[in-house]
PDB file of C-alpha atoms and ligand atoms in Angstrom:
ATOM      1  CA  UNK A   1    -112.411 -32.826  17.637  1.00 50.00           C
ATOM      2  CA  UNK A   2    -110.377 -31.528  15.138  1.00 53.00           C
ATOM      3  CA  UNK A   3    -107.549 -34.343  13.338  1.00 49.00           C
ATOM      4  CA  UNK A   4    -104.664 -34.597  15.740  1.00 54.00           C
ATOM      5  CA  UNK A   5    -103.036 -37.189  12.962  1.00 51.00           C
ATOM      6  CA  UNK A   6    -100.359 -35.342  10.904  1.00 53.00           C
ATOM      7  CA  UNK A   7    -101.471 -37.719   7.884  1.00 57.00           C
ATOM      8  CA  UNK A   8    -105.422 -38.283   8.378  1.00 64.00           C
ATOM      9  CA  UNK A   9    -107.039 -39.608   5.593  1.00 77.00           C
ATOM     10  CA  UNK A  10    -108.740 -36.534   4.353  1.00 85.00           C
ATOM     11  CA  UNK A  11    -111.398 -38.307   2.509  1.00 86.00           C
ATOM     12  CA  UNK A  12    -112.308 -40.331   5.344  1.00 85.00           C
ATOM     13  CA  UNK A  13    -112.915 -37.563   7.444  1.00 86.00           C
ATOM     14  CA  UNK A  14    -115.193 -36.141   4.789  1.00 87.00           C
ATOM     15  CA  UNK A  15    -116.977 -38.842   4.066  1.00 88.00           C
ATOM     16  CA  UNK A  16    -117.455 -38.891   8.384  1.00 86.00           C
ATOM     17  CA  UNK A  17    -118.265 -35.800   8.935  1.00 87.00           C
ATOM     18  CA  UNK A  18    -121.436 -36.270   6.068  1.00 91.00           C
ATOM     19  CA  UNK A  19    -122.105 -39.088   7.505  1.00 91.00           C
ATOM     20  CA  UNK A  20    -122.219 -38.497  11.056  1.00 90.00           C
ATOM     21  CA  UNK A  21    -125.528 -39.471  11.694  1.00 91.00           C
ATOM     22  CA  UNK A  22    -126.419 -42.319  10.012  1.00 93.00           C
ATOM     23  CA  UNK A  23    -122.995 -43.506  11.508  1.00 92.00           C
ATOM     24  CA  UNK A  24    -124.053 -42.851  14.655  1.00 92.00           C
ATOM     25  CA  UNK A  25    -127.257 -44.625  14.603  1.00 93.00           C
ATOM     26  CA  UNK A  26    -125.407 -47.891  13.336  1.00 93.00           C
ATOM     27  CA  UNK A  27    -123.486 -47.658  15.802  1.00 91.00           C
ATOM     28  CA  UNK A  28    -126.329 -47.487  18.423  1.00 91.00           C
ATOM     29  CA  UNK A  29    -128.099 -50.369  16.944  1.00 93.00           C
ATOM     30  CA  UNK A  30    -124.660 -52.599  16.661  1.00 92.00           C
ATOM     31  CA  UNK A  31    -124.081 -51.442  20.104  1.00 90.00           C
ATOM     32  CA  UNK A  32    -128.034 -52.203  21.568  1.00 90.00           C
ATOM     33  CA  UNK A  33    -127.642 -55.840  20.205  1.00 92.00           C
ATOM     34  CA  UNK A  34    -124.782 -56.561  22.555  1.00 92.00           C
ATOM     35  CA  UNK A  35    -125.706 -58.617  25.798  1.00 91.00           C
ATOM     36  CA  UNK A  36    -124.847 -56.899  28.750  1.00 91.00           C
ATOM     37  CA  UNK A  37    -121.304 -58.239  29.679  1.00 92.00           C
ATOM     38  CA  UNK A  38    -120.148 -57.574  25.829  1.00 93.00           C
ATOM     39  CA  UNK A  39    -121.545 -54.057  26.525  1.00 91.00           C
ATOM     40  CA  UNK A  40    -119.009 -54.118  29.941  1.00 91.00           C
ATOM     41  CA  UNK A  41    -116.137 -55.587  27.809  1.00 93.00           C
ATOM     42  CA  UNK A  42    -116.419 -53.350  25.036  1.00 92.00           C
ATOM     43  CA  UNK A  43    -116.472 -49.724  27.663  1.00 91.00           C
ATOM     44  CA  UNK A  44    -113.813 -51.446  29.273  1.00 93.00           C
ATOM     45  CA  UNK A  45    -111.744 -52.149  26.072  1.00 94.00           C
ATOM     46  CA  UNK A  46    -112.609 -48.493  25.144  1.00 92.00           C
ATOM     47  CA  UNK A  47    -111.143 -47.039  28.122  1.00 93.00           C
ATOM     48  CA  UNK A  48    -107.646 -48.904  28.158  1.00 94.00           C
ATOM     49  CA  UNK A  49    -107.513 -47.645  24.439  1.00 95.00           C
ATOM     50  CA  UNK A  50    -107.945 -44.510  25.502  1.00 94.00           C
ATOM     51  CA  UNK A  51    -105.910 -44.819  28.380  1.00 94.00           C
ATOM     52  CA  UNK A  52    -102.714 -45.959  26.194  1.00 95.00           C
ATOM     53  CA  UNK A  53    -103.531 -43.541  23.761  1.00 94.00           C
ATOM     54  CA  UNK A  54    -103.234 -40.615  26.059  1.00 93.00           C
ATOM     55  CA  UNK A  55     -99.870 -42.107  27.338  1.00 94.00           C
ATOM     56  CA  UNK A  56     -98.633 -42.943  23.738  1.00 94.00           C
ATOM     57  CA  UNK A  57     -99.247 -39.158  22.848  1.00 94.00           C
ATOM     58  CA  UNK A  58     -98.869 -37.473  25.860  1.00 93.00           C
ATOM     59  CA  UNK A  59     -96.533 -34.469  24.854  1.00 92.00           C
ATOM     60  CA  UNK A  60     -97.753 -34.643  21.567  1.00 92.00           C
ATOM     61  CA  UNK A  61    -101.091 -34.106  23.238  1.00 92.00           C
ATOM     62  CA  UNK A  62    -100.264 -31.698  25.777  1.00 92.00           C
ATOM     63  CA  UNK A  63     -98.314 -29.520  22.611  1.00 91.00           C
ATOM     64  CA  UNK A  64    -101.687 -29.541  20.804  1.00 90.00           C
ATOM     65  CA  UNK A  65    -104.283 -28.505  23.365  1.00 87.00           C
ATOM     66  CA  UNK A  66    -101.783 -25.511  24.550  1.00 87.00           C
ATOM     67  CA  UNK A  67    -101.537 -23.966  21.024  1.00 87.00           C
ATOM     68  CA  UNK A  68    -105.376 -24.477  21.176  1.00 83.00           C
ATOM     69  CA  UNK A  69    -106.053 -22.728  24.069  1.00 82.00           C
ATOM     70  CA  UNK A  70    -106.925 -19.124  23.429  1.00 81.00           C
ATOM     71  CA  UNK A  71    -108.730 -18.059  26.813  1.00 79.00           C
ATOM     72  CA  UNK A  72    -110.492 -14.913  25.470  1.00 77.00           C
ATOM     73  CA  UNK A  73    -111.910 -17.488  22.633  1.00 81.00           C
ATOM     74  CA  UNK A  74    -112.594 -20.376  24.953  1.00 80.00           C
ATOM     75  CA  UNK A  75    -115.641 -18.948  26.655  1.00 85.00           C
ATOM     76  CA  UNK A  76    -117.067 -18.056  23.429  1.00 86.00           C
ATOM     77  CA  UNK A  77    -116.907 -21.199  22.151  1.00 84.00           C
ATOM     78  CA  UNK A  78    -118.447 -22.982  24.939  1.00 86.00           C
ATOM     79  CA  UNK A  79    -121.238 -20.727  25.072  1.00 88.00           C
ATOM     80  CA  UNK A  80    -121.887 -21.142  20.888  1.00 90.00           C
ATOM     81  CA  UNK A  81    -121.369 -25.220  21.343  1.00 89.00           C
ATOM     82  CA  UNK A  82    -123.520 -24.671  24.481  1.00 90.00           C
ATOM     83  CA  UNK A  83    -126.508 -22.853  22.076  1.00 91.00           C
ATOM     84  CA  UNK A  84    -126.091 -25.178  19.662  1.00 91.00           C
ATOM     85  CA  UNK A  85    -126.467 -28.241  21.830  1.00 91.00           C
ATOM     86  CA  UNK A  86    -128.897 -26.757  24.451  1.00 93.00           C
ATOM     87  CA  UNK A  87    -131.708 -28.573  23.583  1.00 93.00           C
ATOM     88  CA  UNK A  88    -129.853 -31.840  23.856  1.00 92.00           C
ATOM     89  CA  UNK A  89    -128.835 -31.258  27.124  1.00 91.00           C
ATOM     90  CA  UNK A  90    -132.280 -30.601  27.922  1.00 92.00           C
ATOM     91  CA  UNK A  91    -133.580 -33.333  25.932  1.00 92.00           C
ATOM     92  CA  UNK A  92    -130.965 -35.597  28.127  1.00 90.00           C
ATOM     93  CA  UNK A  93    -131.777 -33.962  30.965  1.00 90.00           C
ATOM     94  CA  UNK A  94    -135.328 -34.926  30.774  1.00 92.00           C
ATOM     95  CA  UNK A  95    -134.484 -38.114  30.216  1.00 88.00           C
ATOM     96  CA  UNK A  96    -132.480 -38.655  32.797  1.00 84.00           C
ATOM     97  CA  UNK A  97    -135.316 -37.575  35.125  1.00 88.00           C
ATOM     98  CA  UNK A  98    -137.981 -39.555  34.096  1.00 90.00           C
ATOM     99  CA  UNK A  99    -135.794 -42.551  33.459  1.00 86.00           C
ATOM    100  CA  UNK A 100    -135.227 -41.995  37.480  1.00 88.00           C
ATOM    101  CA  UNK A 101    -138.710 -41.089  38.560  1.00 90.00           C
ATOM    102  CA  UNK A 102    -139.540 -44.927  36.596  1.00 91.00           C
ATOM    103  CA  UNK A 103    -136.832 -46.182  38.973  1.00 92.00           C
ATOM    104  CA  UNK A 104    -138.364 -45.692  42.454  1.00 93.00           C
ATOM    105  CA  UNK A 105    -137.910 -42.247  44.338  1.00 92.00           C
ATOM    106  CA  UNK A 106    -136.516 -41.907  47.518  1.00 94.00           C
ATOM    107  CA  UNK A 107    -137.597 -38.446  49.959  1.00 95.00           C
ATOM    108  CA  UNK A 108    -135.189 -36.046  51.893  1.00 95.00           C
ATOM    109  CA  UNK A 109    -135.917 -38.112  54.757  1.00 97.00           C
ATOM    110  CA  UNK A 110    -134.357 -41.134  53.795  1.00 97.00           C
ATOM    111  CA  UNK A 111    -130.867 -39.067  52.657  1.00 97.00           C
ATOM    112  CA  UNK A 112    -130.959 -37.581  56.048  1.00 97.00           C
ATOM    113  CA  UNK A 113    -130.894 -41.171  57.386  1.00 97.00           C
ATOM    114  CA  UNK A 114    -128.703 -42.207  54.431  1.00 97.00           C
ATOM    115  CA  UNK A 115    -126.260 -39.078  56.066  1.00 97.00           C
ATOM    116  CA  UNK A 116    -126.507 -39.746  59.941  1.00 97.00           C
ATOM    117  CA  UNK A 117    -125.666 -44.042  58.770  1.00 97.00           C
ATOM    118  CA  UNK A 118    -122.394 -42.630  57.131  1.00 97.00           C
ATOM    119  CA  UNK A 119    -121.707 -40.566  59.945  1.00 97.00           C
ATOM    120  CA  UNK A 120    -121.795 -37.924  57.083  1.00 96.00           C
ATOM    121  CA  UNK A 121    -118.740 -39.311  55.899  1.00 97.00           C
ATOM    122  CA  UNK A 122    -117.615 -39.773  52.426  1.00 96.00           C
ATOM    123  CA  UNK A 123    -118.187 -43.161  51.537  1.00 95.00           C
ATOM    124  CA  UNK A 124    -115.768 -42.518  48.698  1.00 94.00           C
ATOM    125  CA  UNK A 125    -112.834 -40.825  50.453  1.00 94.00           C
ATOM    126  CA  UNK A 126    -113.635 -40.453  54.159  1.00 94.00           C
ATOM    127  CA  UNK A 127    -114.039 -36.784  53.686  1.00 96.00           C
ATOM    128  CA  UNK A 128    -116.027 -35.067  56.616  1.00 97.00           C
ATOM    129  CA  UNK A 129    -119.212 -33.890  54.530  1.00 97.00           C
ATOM    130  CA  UNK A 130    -121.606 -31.129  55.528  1.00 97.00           C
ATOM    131  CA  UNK A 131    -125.444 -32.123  56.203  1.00 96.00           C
ATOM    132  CA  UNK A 132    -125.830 -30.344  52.982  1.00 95.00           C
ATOM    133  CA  UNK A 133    -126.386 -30.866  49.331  1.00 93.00           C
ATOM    134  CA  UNK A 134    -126.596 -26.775  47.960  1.00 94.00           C
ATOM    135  CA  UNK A 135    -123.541 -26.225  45.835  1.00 93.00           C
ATOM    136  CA  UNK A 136    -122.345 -23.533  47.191  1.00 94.00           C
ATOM    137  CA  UNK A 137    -121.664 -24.563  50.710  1.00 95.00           C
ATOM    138  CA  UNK A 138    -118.280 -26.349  50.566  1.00 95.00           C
ATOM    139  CA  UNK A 139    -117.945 -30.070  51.422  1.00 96.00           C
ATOM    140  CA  UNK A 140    -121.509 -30.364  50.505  1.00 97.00           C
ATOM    141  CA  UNK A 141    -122.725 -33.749  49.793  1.00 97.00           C
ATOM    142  CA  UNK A 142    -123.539 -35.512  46.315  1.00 97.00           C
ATOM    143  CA  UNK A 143    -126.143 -38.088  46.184  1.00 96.00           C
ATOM    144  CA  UNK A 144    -124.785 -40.994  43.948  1.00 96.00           C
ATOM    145  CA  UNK A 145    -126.488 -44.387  43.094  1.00 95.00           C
ATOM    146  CA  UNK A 146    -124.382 -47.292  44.040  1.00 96.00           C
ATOM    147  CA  UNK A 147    -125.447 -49.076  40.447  1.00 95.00           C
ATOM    148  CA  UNK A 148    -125.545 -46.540  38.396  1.00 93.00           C
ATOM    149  CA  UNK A 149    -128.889 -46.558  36.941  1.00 89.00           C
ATOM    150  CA  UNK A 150    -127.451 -46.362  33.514  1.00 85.00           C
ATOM    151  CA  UNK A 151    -126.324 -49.466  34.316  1.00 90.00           C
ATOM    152  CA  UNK A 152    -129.698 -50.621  35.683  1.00 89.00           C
ATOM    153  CA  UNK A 153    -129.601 -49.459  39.410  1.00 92.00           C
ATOM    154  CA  UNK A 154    -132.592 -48.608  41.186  1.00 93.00           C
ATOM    155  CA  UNK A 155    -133.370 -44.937  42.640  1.00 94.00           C
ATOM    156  CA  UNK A 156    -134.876 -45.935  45.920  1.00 95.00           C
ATOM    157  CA  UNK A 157    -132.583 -45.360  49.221  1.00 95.00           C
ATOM    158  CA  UNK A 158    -131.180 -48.654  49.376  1.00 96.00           C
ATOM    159  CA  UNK A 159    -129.015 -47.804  46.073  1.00 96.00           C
ATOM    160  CA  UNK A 160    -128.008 -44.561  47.390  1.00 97.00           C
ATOM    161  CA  UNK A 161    -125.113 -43.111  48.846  1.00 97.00           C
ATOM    162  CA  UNK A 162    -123.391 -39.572  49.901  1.00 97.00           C
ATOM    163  CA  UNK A 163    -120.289 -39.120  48.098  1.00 97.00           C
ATOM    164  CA  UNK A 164    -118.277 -36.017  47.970  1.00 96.00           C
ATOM    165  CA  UNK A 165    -118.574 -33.986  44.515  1.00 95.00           C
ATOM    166  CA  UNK A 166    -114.180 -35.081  43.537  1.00 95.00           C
ATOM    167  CA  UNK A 167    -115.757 -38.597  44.487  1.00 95.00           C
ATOM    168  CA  UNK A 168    -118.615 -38.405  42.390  1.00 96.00           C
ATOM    169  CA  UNK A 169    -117.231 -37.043  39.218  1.00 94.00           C
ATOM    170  CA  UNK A 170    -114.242 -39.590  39.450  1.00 93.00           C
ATOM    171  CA  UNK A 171    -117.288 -42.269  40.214  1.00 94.00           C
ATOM    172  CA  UNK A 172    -119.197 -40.784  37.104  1.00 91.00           C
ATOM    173  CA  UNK A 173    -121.122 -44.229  35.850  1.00 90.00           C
ATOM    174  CA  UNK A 174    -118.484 -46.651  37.044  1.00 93.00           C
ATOM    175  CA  UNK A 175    -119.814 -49.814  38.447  1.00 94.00           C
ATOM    176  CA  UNK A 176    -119.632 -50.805  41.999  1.00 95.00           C
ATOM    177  CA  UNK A 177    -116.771 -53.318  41.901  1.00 94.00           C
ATOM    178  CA  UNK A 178    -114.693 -51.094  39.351  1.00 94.00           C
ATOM    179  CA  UNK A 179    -115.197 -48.611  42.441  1.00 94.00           C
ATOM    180  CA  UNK A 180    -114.053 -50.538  44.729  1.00 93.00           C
ATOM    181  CA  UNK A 181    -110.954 -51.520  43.540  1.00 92.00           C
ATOM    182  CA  UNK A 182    -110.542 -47.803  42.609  1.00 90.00           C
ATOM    183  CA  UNK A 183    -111.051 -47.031  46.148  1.00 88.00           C
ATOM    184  CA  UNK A 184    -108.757 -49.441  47.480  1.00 86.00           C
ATOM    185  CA  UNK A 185    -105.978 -48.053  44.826  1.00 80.00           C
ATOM    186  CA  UNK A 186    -106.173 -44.653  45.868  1.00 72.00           C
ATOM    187  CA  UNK A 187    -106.470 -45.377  50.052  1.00 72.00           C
ATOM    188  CA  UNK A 188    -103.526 -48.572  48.939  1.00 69.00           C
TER     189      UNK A 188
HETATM  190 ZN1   ZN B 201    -114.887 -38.352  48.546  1.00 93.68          ZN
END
């Protein structure tokens, strides 16, 4: 992200920007020593700052990413940051399915069952859901895990859930209870 600061310290972004990766593996390490609920405070913590920052600068903000936007230069950009990273994302990707596949598996079967319990139903947001999970039917269903499993939740059936896709992308990583809650906010 470029400085949004009209008086960054230049030097300081410098010295960052040489420095990004030896930064960033500090910070891993600082942040791997952390026991579990200090890992919960501090991505809570995080978000609230984030949260009052976006509502500190709002217009400020909102002035900055319209002078940005340039459509005919968007998709170009997305598609060079999306060679430049697409090895990460496959490199995460990979991850993110063998990390699973060490977490139990779960077969078509048991989302079928998982479907017909929720009366194919939107856990999230009561949405009627079709008995579907192919993208490009509409009101398809998402398979999420109830603990995220990059919070430590299994991958077997009893972790699993339908949600609806605006249900999982709000859900993202969030943890049950902080779900919860959310849920009851937004049905309050
Ligand atoms: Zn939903």
């Amino acid at each position: 992200m470029t400085k949004l600061s009209s008086d960054p310290s230049a030097r300081f972004v410098r010295y960052r920007a040489a420095h990004r990766e030896e930064r960033a593996a500090r910070t891993r390490e600082a942040y791997r020593r952390l026991t579990e609920e200090q890992k919960k405070a501090l991505v809570e913590s995080r978000r609230e700052y984030q949260k009052q920052y976006r509502e500190k600068h709002k217009v400020r903000l909102s002035e900055y990413y319209r002078a940005r936007y340039d459509p005919q230069d968007n998709h170009a950009r997305y598609r060079k940051r999306y060679e430049q990273k697409r090895h990460e994302y496959i490199a995460c990707a990979e991850d993110r399915q063998r990390n699973l596949r060490e977490r139990g598996s779960h077969t078509q079967e048991d989302i079928d069952r998982l479907y017909a319990s929720q009366c194919g139903v939107c856990t999230g947001c009561g949405l009627q859901l079709e008995n579907s999970r192919d993208r490009r039917v509409k009101n398809h269903y998402e398979v999420d895990h109830v603990m995220p499993v990059a919070l430590g939740g299994s991958n077997t059936a009893d972790n699993l859930q339908l949600l609806c896709c605006p249900c999982n992308r709000r859900k993202h990583a969030m943890h049950p209870d902080e779900w919860a809650a959310r849920i009851q906010k937004l049905s309050a």
